[in-house]
Amino acid sequence: MEVRTVALRVGEAYVLRLTGRGARGYVWTWQVTGDADAVEVSEGPPGGRAEPGGPPDREAAPVLPGAPVERTYVVRGRCPGGRARIRFAQVRPPYPDEAPYDEFVLEVEVGPAAPPAAD
């Protein structure tokens, strides 16, 4: 299990990419512990876009049947001074008692919003 630590400012986004195994029935789920209100987690838009409506991060190649597909998740800082731990687990929903295929932990510390730019 990989553990990564990031520091975000209020409103700042961190884009996390995890390899999916949807063809084998696996999905990524997440659970936020610690200061759960400090962060917001959402599944990113398809096509490797960092933000909805934004340009693709790189050229999308055709996906072969059964090939792993990258999933994008956006973690955004919400409350300054908060610390949250987000546990992503790759599971097969029809088998809830089965151990996760893979896990990833993201530890997030949220600082104050960036000061406005000087004119």
C-alpha positions as a printed Julia matrix, in Angstrom:
119×3 Matrix{Float64}:
   0.0     0.0     0.0
   1.39    3.35   -1.03
   1.04    6.36    1.28
   1.48    9.88   -0.07
   1.34   13.19    1.83
   0.24   16.45    0.22
  -0.29   20.0     1.46
  -3.14   21.96   -0.11
  -4.47   25.47    0.31
  -8.17   26.16    0.63
  -9.69   25.8    -2.85
  -6.59   24.13   -4.3
  -7.04   20.81   -6.09
  -4.82   17.75   -6.19
  -5.39   15.31   -9.05
  -4.77   11.65   -8.26
  -4.64    8.99  -10.96
  -5.17    5.35  -10.05
  -5.11    2.36  -12.38
  -8.55    0.78  -12.71
  -9.46   -2.84  -13.29
 -13.09   -2.37  -14.28
 -13.02   -5.19  -16.8
 -12.37   -7.54  -13.89
 -15.17   -6.06  -11.79
 -13.04   -3.83   -9.53
 -13.92   -0.25   -8.62
 -12.1     2.31   -6.49
 -13.89    3.45   -3.33
 -12.69    5.99   -0.78
 -13.21    6.81    2.87
 -12.16   10.05    4.56
 -11.08    9.99    8.21
  -9.66   12.68   10.48
 -11.08   16.12    9.66
 -13.51   14.89    7.02
 -14.74   18.46    6.36
 -11.19   19.59    5.51
 -11.29   18.02    2.04
 -13.68   17.23   -0.77
 -13.12   14.13   -2.91
 -14.77   13.56   -6.27
 -14.22   11.28   -9.22
 -12.67   13.27  -12.02
 -14.2    13.46  -15.46
 -13.44   10.73  -17.98
 -10.81   11.16  -20.65
  -7.94   12.13  -18.35
  -9.15   15.68  -17.82
  -7.94   17.29  -14.6
 -11.0    19.54  -14.37
 -14.48   19.15  -15.86
 -14.55   20.83  -19.26
 -10.79   21.31  -19.22
  -8.37   20.08  -21.86
  -7.12   16.49  -21.72
  -3.87   16.09  -19.79
  -2.5    13.99  -22.62
  -3.68   12.35  -25.8
  -6.2     9.6   -25.13
  -5.21    6.33  -26.73
  -7.81    3.73  -27.67
  -8.41    1.27  -24.84
  -8.28   -2.41  -25.7
 -10.96   -4.66  -24.19
  -9.88   -5.88  -20.75
  -7.01   -3.38  -20.51
  -6.57   -1.37  -17.29
  -8.09    2.11  -17.4
  -6.73    5.04  -15.43
  -9.24    6.66  -13.05
  -8.88   10.28  -11.97
  -9.88   11.63   -8.55
  -9.84   15.27   -7.5
  -9.1    16.15   -3.86
  -9.79   19.78   -2.96
  -8.82   21.63    0.23
 -11.81   23.12    2.07
 -11.0    24.11    5.69
  -7.69   25.66    6.79
  -5.88   23.84    9.57
  -7.57   20.54    8.76
  -5.87   17.17    8.4
  -7.56   14.31    6.61
  -6.57   10.79    5.63
  -8.2     9.38    2.5
  -8.06    5.62    2.02
  -8.73    4.46   -1.53
  -9.5     0.73   -1.86
  -9.93   -1.24   -5.06
 -12.75   -3.71   -4.39
 -15.28   -5.85   -6.19
 -18.75   -4.77   -4.97
 -20.36   -8.22   -5.41
 -17.84   -9.62   -2.9
 -17.86   -7.28    0.14
 -15.95   -9.71    2.38
 -13.07  -10.06   -0.08
  -9.87   -8.13    0.76
  -9.13   -5.14   -1.5
  -7.02   -5.87   -4.59
  -5.06   -2.65   -4.02
  -5.03    0.27   -1.57
  -3.69    3.8    -1.62
  -3.63    6.33    1.25
  -3.46   10.08    0.76
  -2.71   12.2     3.83
  -3.77   15.82    3.32
  -2.97   18.92    5.33
  -4.98   22.03    4.39
  -3.47   25.49    4.83
  -5.04   28.93    4.39
  -6.07   30.21    0.97
  -3.38   31.85   -1.13
  -3.2    35.61   -0.62
  -4.57   37.7    -3.48
  -2.04   38.72   -6.11
  -0.68   42.23   -5.76
  -1.62   44.62   -8.56
